[in-house]
PDB file of C-alpha atoms in Angstrom:
ATOM      1  CA  UNK A   6     -25.907   2.216  12.927  1.00  0.00           C
ATOM      2  CA  UNK A   7     -26.449   1.597  16.180  1.00  0.00           C
ATOM      3  CA  UNK A   8     -25.443  -2.182  15.766  1.00  0.00           C
ATOM      4  CA  UNK A   9     -22.708  -1.006  14.793  1.00  0.00           C
ATOM      5  CA  UNK A  10     -22.003   1.745  17.339  1.00  0.00           C
ATOM      6  CA  UNK A  11     -22.915  -0.928  19.889  1.00  0.00           C
ATOM      7  CA  UNK A  12     -19.984  -3.052  18.281  1.00  0.00           C
ATOM      8  CA  UNK A  13     -17.444  -0.248  18.014  1.00  0.00           C
ATOM      9  CA  UNK A  14     -18.213   0.856  21.929  1.00  0.00           C
ATOM     10  CA  UNK A  15     -18.118  -3.190  23.267  1.00  0.00           C
ATOM     11  CA  UNK A  16     -14.204  -2.336  22.204  1.00  0.00           C
ATOM     12  CA  UNK A  17     -13.918   1.242  22.573  1.00  0.00           C
ATOM     13  CA  UNK A  18     -11.147   2.160  25.044  1.00  0.00           C
ATOM     14  CA  UNK A  19     -11.649  -0.668  26.863  1.00  0.00           C
ATOM     15  CA  UNK A  20      -8.554  -2.957  25.976  1.00  0.00           C
ATOM     16  CA  UNK A  21      -6.348  -3.126  29.031  1.00  0.00           C
ATOM     17  CA  UNK A  22      -3.597  -0.685  28.013  1.00  0.00           C
ATOM     18  CA  UNK A  23      -0.354  -2.430  28.992  1.00  0.00           C
ATOM     19  CA  UNK A  24       2.891  -1.187  29.611  1.00  0.00           C
ATOM     20  CA  UNK A  25       6.467  -1.029  31.635  1.00  0.00           C
ATOM     21  CA  UNK A  26       6.698   0.431  35.338  1.00  0.00           C
ATOM     22  CA  UNK A  27       9.879   1.961  34.092  1.00  0.00           C
ATOM     23  CA  UNK A  28       7.514   3.564  31.197  1.00  0.00           C
ATOM     24  CA  UNK A  29       4.554   4.044  33.439  1.00  0.00           C
ATOM     25  CA  UNK A  30       3.287   3.418  36.917  1.00  0.00           C
ATOM     26  CA  UNK A  31      -0.350   3.110  35.661  1.00  0.00           C
ATOM     27  CA  UNK A  32      -0.345   0.145  33.351  1.00  0.00           C
ATOM     28  CA  UNK A  33       2.646  -3.739  33.914  1.00  0.00           C
ATOM     29  CA  UNK A  34       3.922  -5.082  30.705  1.00  0.00           C
ATOM     30  CA  UNK A  35       4.836  -8.945  31.291  1.00  0.00           C
ATOM     31  CA  UNK A  36       4.973 -11.334  28.718  1.00  0.00           C
ATOM     32  CA  UNK A  37       1.670 -13.722  29.795  1.00  0.00           C
ATOM     33  CA  UNK A  38       0.492 -11.156  31.765  1.00  0.00           C
ATOM     34  CA  UNK A  39      -3.646 -11.988  31.475  1.00  0.00           C
ATOM     35  CA  UNK A  40      -7.061  -9.440  31.820  1.00  0.00           C
ATOM     36  CA  UNK A  41     -10.794 -10.156  30.845  1.00  0.00           C
ATOM     37  CA  UNK A  42     -13.046  -8.047  29.744  1.00  0.00           C
ATOM     38  CA  UNK A  43     -17.201  -8.868  30.282  1.00  0.00           C
ATOM     39  CA  UNK A  44     -19.275  -5.692  27.708  1.00  0.00           C
ATOM     40  CA  UNK A  45     -23.079  -5.624  29.600  1.00  0.00           C
ATOM     41  CA  UNK A  46     -26.029  -3.241  27.349  1.00  0.00           C
ATOM     42  CA  UNK A  47     -28.432  -1.352  29.914  1.00  0.00           C
ATOM     43  CA  UNK A  48     -29.641  -4.401  31.550  1.00  0.00           C
ATOM     44  CA  UNK A  49     -26.746  -5.801  32.774  1.00  0.00           C
ATOM     45  CA  UNK A  50     -26.911  -8.852  30.527  1.00  0.00           C
ATOM     46  CA  UNK A  51     -23.656  -9.629  28.908  1.00  0.00           C
ATOM     47  CA  UNK A  52     -22.537  -8.974  25.179  1.00  0.00           C
ATOM     48  CA  UNK A  53     -19.181  -9.814  24.961  1.00  0.00           C
ATOM     49  CA  UNK A  54     -16.752 -11.863  26.923  1.00  0.00           C
ATOM     50  CA  UNK A  55     -12.966  -9.829  26.020  1.00  0.00           C
ATOM     51  CA  UNK A  56      -9.422 -11.805  26.637  1.00  0.00           C
ATOM     52  CA  UNK A  57      -6.216  -9.952  26.534  1.00  0.00           C
ATOM     53  CA  UNK A  58      -3.023 -11.693  26.806  1.00  0.00           C
ATOM     54  CA  UNK A  59       0.322 -10.005  26.693  1.00  0.00           C
ATOM     55  CA  UNK A  60       2.063 -12.220  23.835  1.00  0.00           C
ATOM     56  CA  UNK A  61       5.428 -10.313  23.329  1.00  0.00           C
ATOM     57  CA  UNK A  62       7.237  -7.318  24.899  1.00  0.00           C
ATOM     58  CA  UNK A  63      10.323  -5.821  22.913  1.00  0.00           C
ATOM     59  CA  UNK A  64      12.559  -3.072  23.020  1.00  0.00           C
ATOM     60  CA  UNK A  65      11.323   0.044  21.093  1.00  0.00           C
ATOM     61  CA  UNK A  66      12.636   3.361  20.404  1.00  0.00           C
ATOM     62  CA  UNK A  67      13.410   4.852  23.792  1.00  0.00           C
ATOM     63  CA  UNK A  68      10.876   1.984  25.241  1.00  0.00           C
ATOM     64  CA  UNK A  69       9.171  -0.749  24.355  1.00  0.00           C
ATOM     65  CA  UNK A  70       6.093  -2.278  22.151  1.00  0.00           C
ATOM     66  CA  UNK A  71       3.876  -5.162  23.139  1.00  0.00           C
ATOM     67  CA  UNK A  72       1.736  -7.057  21.373  1.00  0.00           C
ATOM     68  CA  UNK A  73      -1.564  -8.227  22.642  1.00  0.00           C
ATOM     69  CA  UNK A  74      -3.709 -10.869  21.381  1.00  0.00           C
ATOM     70  CA  UNK A  75      -7.455 -10.568  21.566  1.00  0.00           C
ATOM     71  CA  UNK A  76      -9.975 -13.400  22.174  1.00  0.00           C
ATOM     72  CA  UNK A  77     -13.943 -12.008  21.359  1.00  0.00           C
ATOM     73  CA  UNK A  78     -16.385 -14.219  22.231  1.00  0.00           C
ATOM     74  CA  UNK A  79     -19.773 -14.048  23.005  1.00  0.00           C
ATOM     75  CA  UNK A  80     -22.358 -13.959  25.964  1.00  0.00           C
ATOM     76  CA  UNK A  81     -22.280 -18.533  26.104  1.00  0.00           C
ATOM     77  CA  UNK A  82     -18.367 -18.350  25.888  1.00  0.00           C
ATOM     78  CA  UNK A  83     -18.041 -19.577  21.490  1.00  0.00           C
ATOM     79  CA  UNK A  84     -14.987 -17.351  20.401  1.00  0.00           C
ATOM     80  CA  UNK A  85     -15.870 -14.943  17.778  1.00  0.00           C
ATOM     81  CA  UNK A  86     -12.761 -13.515  16.518  1.00  0.00           C
ATOM     82  CA  UNK A  87      -9.370 -12.769  17.450  1.00  0.00           C
ATOM     83  CA  UNK A  88      -7.284 -10.224  16.886  1.00  0.00           C
ATOM     84  CA  UNK A  89      -3.786  -8.769  17.623  1.00  0.00           C
ATOM     85  CA  UNK A  90      -3.211  -5.632  19.182  1.00  0.00           C
ATOM     86  CA  UNK A  91       0.249  -3.291  19.001  1.00  0.00           C
ATOM     87  CA  UNK A  92       0.414  -0.336  21.708  1.00  0.00           C
ATOM     88  CA  UNK A  93       4.830   1.334  22.542  1.00  0.00           C
ATOM     89  CA  UNK A  94       5.529   2.819  26.012  1.00  0.00           C
ATOM     90  CA  UNK A  95       7.620   5.972  25.197  1.00  0.00           C
ATOM     91  CA  UNK A  96       9.410   8.359  27.411  1.00  0.00           C
ATOM     92  CA  UNK A  97       6.360   7.832  29.381  1.00  0.00           C
ATOM     93  CA  UNK A  98       3.062   7.438  27.103  1.00  0.00           C
ATOM     94  CA  UNK A  99       0.946   5.015  26.060  1.00  0.00           C
ATOM     95  CA  UNK A 100       0.021   5.075  22.209  1.00  0.00           C
ATOM     96  CA  UNK A 101      -3.043   2.477  21.312  1.00  0.00           C
ATOM     97  CA  UNK A 102      -2.740   2.147  17.694  1.00  0.00           C
ATOM     98  CA  UNK A 103      -5.844   4.008  15.840  1.00  0.00           C
ATOM     99  CA  UNK A 104      -6.698   0.652  14.823  1.00  0.00           C
ATOM    100  CA  UNK A 105      -7.489  -0.777  18.190  1.00  0.00           C
ATOM    101  CA  UNK A 106     -10.431   1.318  18.691  1.00  0.00           C
ATOM    102  CA  UNK A 107     -12.649  -0.374  15.922  1.00  0.00           C
ATOM    103  CA  UNK A 108     -13.931  -3.841  17.320  1.00  0.00           C
ATOM    104  CA  UNK A 109     -12.307  -6.805  15.718  1.00  0.00           C
ATOM    105  CA  UNK A 110     -16.415  -8.199  15.169  1.00  0.00           C
ATOM    106  CA  UNK A 111     -16.335  -5.357  13.070  1.00  0.00           C
ATOM    107  CA  UNK A 112     -13.382  -6.650  10.965  1.00  0.00           C
ATOM    108  CA  UNK A 113     -14.750  -9.799  11.125  1.00  0.00           C
ATOM    109  CA  UNK A 114     -18.017  -8.347   9.577  1.00  0.00           C
ATOM    110  CA  UNK A 115     -16.296  -6.847   6.525  1.00  0.00           C
ATOM    111  CA  UNK A 116     -13.546  -9.741   6.153  1.00  0.00           C
ATOM    112  CA  UNK A 117     -12.736 -10.193   2.459  1.00  0.00           C
ATOM    113  CA  UNK A 118     -13.470  -6.380   1.504  1.00  0.00           C
ATOM    114  CA  UNK A 119     -10.823  -4.101   1.067  1.00  0.00           C
ATOM    115  CA  UNK A 120     -10.332  -1.849   3.637  1.00  0.00           C
ATOM    116  CA  UNK A 121      -8.103   1.379   4.769  1.00  0.00           C
ATOM    117  CA  UNK A 122      -7.250   2.474   7.340  1.00  0.00           C
ATOM    118  CA  UNK A 123      -5.626   6.044   8.500  1.00  0.00           C
ATOM    119  CA  UNK A 124      -5.760   7.360  12.174  1.00  0.00           C
ATOM    120  CA  UNK A 125      -4.348   9.327  14.845  1.00  0.00           C
ATOM    121  CA  UNK A 126      -3.074   6.427  17.852  1.00  0.00           C
ATOM    122  CA  UNK A 127      -4.817   7.247  20.942  1.00  0.00           C
ATOM    123  CA  UNK A 128      -2.461   8.558  24.336  1.00  0.00           C
ATOM    124  CA  UNK A 129      -2.011   8.289  27.965  1.00  0.00           C
ATOM    125  CA  UNK A 130       0.493   9.900  29.535  1.00  0.00           C
ATOM    126  CA  UNK A 131       2.222   8.354  32.400  1.00  0.00           C
ATOM    127  CA  UNK A 132       1.020  11.540  34.474  1.00  0.00           C
ATOM    128  CA  UNK A 133      -2.176  12.011  35.663  1.00  0.00           C
ATOM    129  CA  UNK A 134      -3.513  14.440  37.356  1.00  0.00           C
ATOM    130  CA  UNK A 135      -7.854  15.920  37.833  1.00  0.00           C
ATOM    131  CA  UNK A 136      -8.478  18.355  35.516  1.00  0.00           C
ATOM    132  CA  UNK A 137      -6.232  16.940  32.956  1.00  0.00           C
ATOM    133  CA  UNK A 138      -7.475  17.041  29.730  1.00  0.00           C
ATOM    134  CA  UNK A 139      -6.476  14.590  27.043  1.00  0.00           C
ATOM    135  CA  UNK A 140      -5.758  14.176  23.463  1.00  0.00           C
ATOM    136  CA  UNK A 141      -8.047  13.594  20.804  1.00  0.00           C
ATOM    137  CA  UNK A 142      -8.075  10.234  18.845  1.00  0.00           C
ATOM    138  CA  UNK A 143      -9.807   9.153  15.641  1.00  0.00           C
ATOM    139  CA  UNK A 144      -9.396   6.701  12.296  1.00  0.00           C
ATOM    140  CA  UNK A 145     -11.149   6.982   9.557  1.00  0.00           C
ATOM    141  CA  UNK A 146     -12.556   3.440   7.576  1.00  0.00           C
ATOM    142  CA  UNK A 147     -13.274   2.929   4.138  1.00  0.00           C
ATOM    143  CA  UNK A 148     -14.311  -0.631   3.192  1.00  0.00           C
ATOM    144  CA  UNK A 149     -14.747  -1.010  -0.745  1.00  0.00           C
ATOM    145  CA  UNK A 150     -17.678  -2.927  -0.816  1.00  0.00           C
ATOM    146  CA  UNK A 151     -17.375  -5.001  -4.221  1.00  0.00           C
ATOM    147  CA  UNK A 152     -17.701  -1.188  -6.110  1.00  0.00           C
ATOM    148  CA  UNK A 153     -19.909   0.767  -3.758  1.00  0.00           C
ATOM    149  CA  UNK A 154     -17.684   2.725  -1.026  1.00  0.00           C
ATOM    150  CA  UNK A 155     -18.387   3.319   2.349  1.00  0.00           C
ATOM    151  CA  UNK A 156     -16.586   6.000   4.947  1.00  0.00           C
ATOM    152  CA  UNK A 157     -16.926   5.161   8.603  1.00  0.00           C
ATOM    153  CA  UNK A 158     -15.190   7.947  10.834  1.00  0.00           C
ATOM    154  CA  UNK A 159     -14.832   7.337  14.358  1.00  0.00           C
ATOM    155  CA  UNK A 160     -13.655  10.373  16.675  1.00  0.00           C
ATOM    156  CA  UNK A 161     -12.726  10.598  20.077  1.00  0.00           C
ATOM    157  CA  UNK A 162     -12.534  13.767  22.099  1.00  0.00           C
ATOM    158  CA  UNK A 163     -12.748  15.774  24.730  1.00  0.00           C
ATOM    159  CA  UNK A 164     -10.908  13.677  27.331  1.00  0.00           C
ATOM    160  CA  UNK A 165     -10.731  15.154  30.728  1.00  0.00           C
ATOM    161  CA  UNK A 166      -9.682  13.530  34.294  1.00  0.00           C
ATOM    162  CA  UNK A 167     -12.313  14.795  35.848  1.00  0.00           C
ATOM    163  CA  UNK A 168     -11.824  12.557  39.508  1.00  0.00           C
ATOM    164  CA  UNK A 169     -11.195   9.252  41.548  1.00  0.00           C
ATOM    165  CA  UNK A 170     -13.223   6.732  42.544  1.00  0.00           C
ATOM    166  CA  UNK A 171     -12.642   2.922  44.319  1.00  0.00           C
ATOM    167  CA  UNK A 172     -14.332   1.057  42.219  1.00  0.00           C
ATOM    168  CA  UNK A 173     -14.924  -2.913  43.381  1.00  0.00           C
ATOM    169  CA  UNK A 174     -15.174  -6.094  40.029  1.00  0.00           C
ATOM    170  CA  UNK A 175     -14.688  -9.255  40.297  1.00  0.00           C
ATOM    171  CA  UNK A 176     -11.416  -9.233  39.750  1.00  0.00           C
ATOM    172  CA  UNK A 177     -10.301  -6.738  43.247  1.00  0.00           C
ATOM    173  CA  UNK A 178     -10.760  -3.208  44.337  1.00  0.00           C
ATOM    174  CA  UNK A 179      -8.580  -0.587  43.006  1.00  0.00           C
ATOM    175  CA  UNK A 180      -7.886   3.370  43.299  1.00  0.00           C
ATOM    176  CA  UNK A 181      -8.904   4.478  40.056  1.00  0.00           C
ATOM    177  CA  UNK A 182      -8.765   7.729  37.834  1.00  0.00           C
ATOM    178  CA  UNK A 183     -12.062   8.454  35.341  1.00  0.00           C
ATOM    179  CA  UNK A 184     -11.218  10.154  32.981  1.00  0.00           C
ATOM    180  CA  UNK A 185     -14.297  11.288  30.620  1.00  0.00           C
ATOM    181  CA  UNK A 186     -15.051  11.809  26.979  1.00  0.00           C
ATOM    182  CA  UNK A 187     -17.083  12.093  23.738  1.00  0.00           C
ATOM    183  CA  UNK A 188     -17.316   9.254  21.422  1.00  0.00           C
ATOM    184  CA  UNK A 189     -18.230  10.685  17.579  1.00  0.00           C
ATOM    185  CA  UNK A 190     -19.281   8.358  14.830  1.00  0.00           C
ATOM    186  CA  UNK A 191     -19.554   9.151  11.240  1.00  0.00           C
ATOM    187  CA  UNK A 192     -20.783   6.652   8.176  1.00  0.00           C
ATOM    188  CA  UNK A 193     -22.991   9.588   6.908  1.00  0.00           C
ATOM    189  CA  UNK A 194     -25.165   9.738   9.677  1.00  0.00           C
ATOM    190  CA  UNK A 195     -23.309  11.490  12.941  1.00  0.00           C
ATOM    191  CA  UNK A 196     -23.778   9.715  16.173  1.00  0.00           C
ATOM    192  CA  UNK A 197     -22.777  11.203  19.636  1.00  0.00           C
ATOM    193  CA  UNK A 198     -22.892   9.374  22.790  1.00  0.00           C
ATOM    194  CA  UNK A 199     -20.244   9.900  26.253  1.00  0.00           C
ATOM    195  CA  UNK A 200     -18.508   7.772  28.239  1.00  0.00           C
ATOM    196  CA  UNK A 201     -16.892   6.971  31.041  1.00  0.00           C
ATOM    197  CA  UNK A 202     -13.549   4.916  32.236  1.00  0.00           C
ATOM    198  CA  UNK A 203     -11.846   4.541  35.255  1.00  0.00           C
ATOM    199  CA  UNK A 204      -7.827   3.048  35.107  1.00  0.00           C
ATOM    200  CA  UNK A 205      -5.907   2.061  38.070  1.00  0.00           C
ATOM    201  CA  UNK A 206      -2.266   2.041  39.040  1.00  0.00           C
ATOM    202  CA  UNK A 207      -0.802  -1.205  38.119  1.00  0.00           C
ATOM    203  CA  UNK A 208      -3.875  -3.356  36.386  1.00  0.00           C
ATOM    204  CA  UNK A 209      -4.738  -0.326  33.474  1.00  0.00           C
ATOM    205  CA  UNK A 210      -8.851   0.003  33.068  1.00  0.00           C
ATOM    206  CA  UNK A 211     -11.092  -0.989  36.084  1.00  0.00           C
ATOM    207  CA  UNK A 212     -14.860  -0.192  34.499  1.00  0.00           C
ATOM    208  CA  UNK A 213     -16.051   2.045  31.863  1.00  0.00           C
ATOM    209  CA  UNK A 214     -19.743   3.328  31.049  1.00  0.00           C
ATOM    210  CA  UNK A 215     -21.154   4.383  27.597  1.00  0.00           C
ATOM    211  CA  UNK A 216     -23.932   6.950  27.841  1.00  0.00           C
ATOM    212  CA  UNK A 217     -26.575   8.565  25.595  1.00  0.00           C
ATOM    213  CA  UNK A 218     -26.104  12.286  25.008  1.00  0.00           C
ATOM    214  CA  UNK A 219     -29.031  12.270  27.337  1.00  0.00           C
ATOM    215  CA  UNK A 220     -27.086  11.036  30.359  1.00  0.00           C
ATOM    216  CA  UNK A 221     -28.568   7.182  30.000  1.00  0.00           C
ATOM    217  CA  UNK A 222     -26.345   4.370  30.359  1.00  0.00           C
ATOM    218  CA  UNK A 223     -25.992   2.233  27.290  1.00  0.00           C
ATOM    219  CA  UNK A 224     -23.659  -0.305  28.070  1.00  0.00           C
ATOM    220  CA  UNK A 225     -20.819  -0.422  30.273  1.00  0.00           C
ATOM    221  CA  UNK A 226     -17.502  -2.924  30.606  1.00  0.00           C
ATOM    222  CA  UNK A 227     -15.955  -4.485  33.760  1.00  0.00           C
ATOM    223  CA  UNK A 228     -12.719  -6.133  34.445  1.00  0.00           C
ATOM    224  CA  UNK A 229     -13.360  -9.578  35.495  1.00  0.00           C
ATOM    225  CA  UNK A 230      -9.878 -11.164  36.035  1.00  0.00           C
ATOM    226  CA  UNK A 231      -7.026  -9.810  35.506  1.00  0.00           C
ATOM    227  CA  UNK A 232      -3.728 -12.576  35.779  1.00  0.00           C
ATOM    228  CA  UNK A 233      -0.108 -10.979  36.184  1.00  0.00           C
ATOM    229  CA  UNK A 234       2.829 -13.584  35.283  1.00  0.00           C
TER     230      UNK A 234
END
């Protein structure tokens, strides 16, 4: 259970959401824009390195849809898995496909098995202000393991904008909004952690920290590279 939670936590909400400046001031959407998120454990040791590249941007309803390639590497830089993530921006709201809340590493672990997924997308509204409450999101994953069924439910709730802070990472210095939330994983055994995410105008996610219920930090993810073509 703990291992699976860590796998999920590596990418949960750490995908640098990207969108058009006409749709939102926070996230640029341009083909070939590149991001890199490095995930660390509680002792600041590298867990994984995730590279993102905007592959394609196309019209979608009253906004746009982006396809982003994520490449997950281990601490030695060896490729673990690649995955495409779809995101839309409509009327000033970015909607992240609920499937993107699950780490590609977890999909790799159950490769070849029958998987059924349902859920609610993760939304980021155009305007943010301290005190705002953001919509919940969830995903239910049903895995058929050769006649043995396993269910996993992941829920993100209590999302709130709690303040602003200037953050410096290897990618630069950014003025960020801070979003806090609860992260619940239920695989027969329910586990609830909390997290904070820092997002910057024109960039997206800059930093994320995950905590135990007692406030002890479990892991963190940091923007280590950003290049807008």
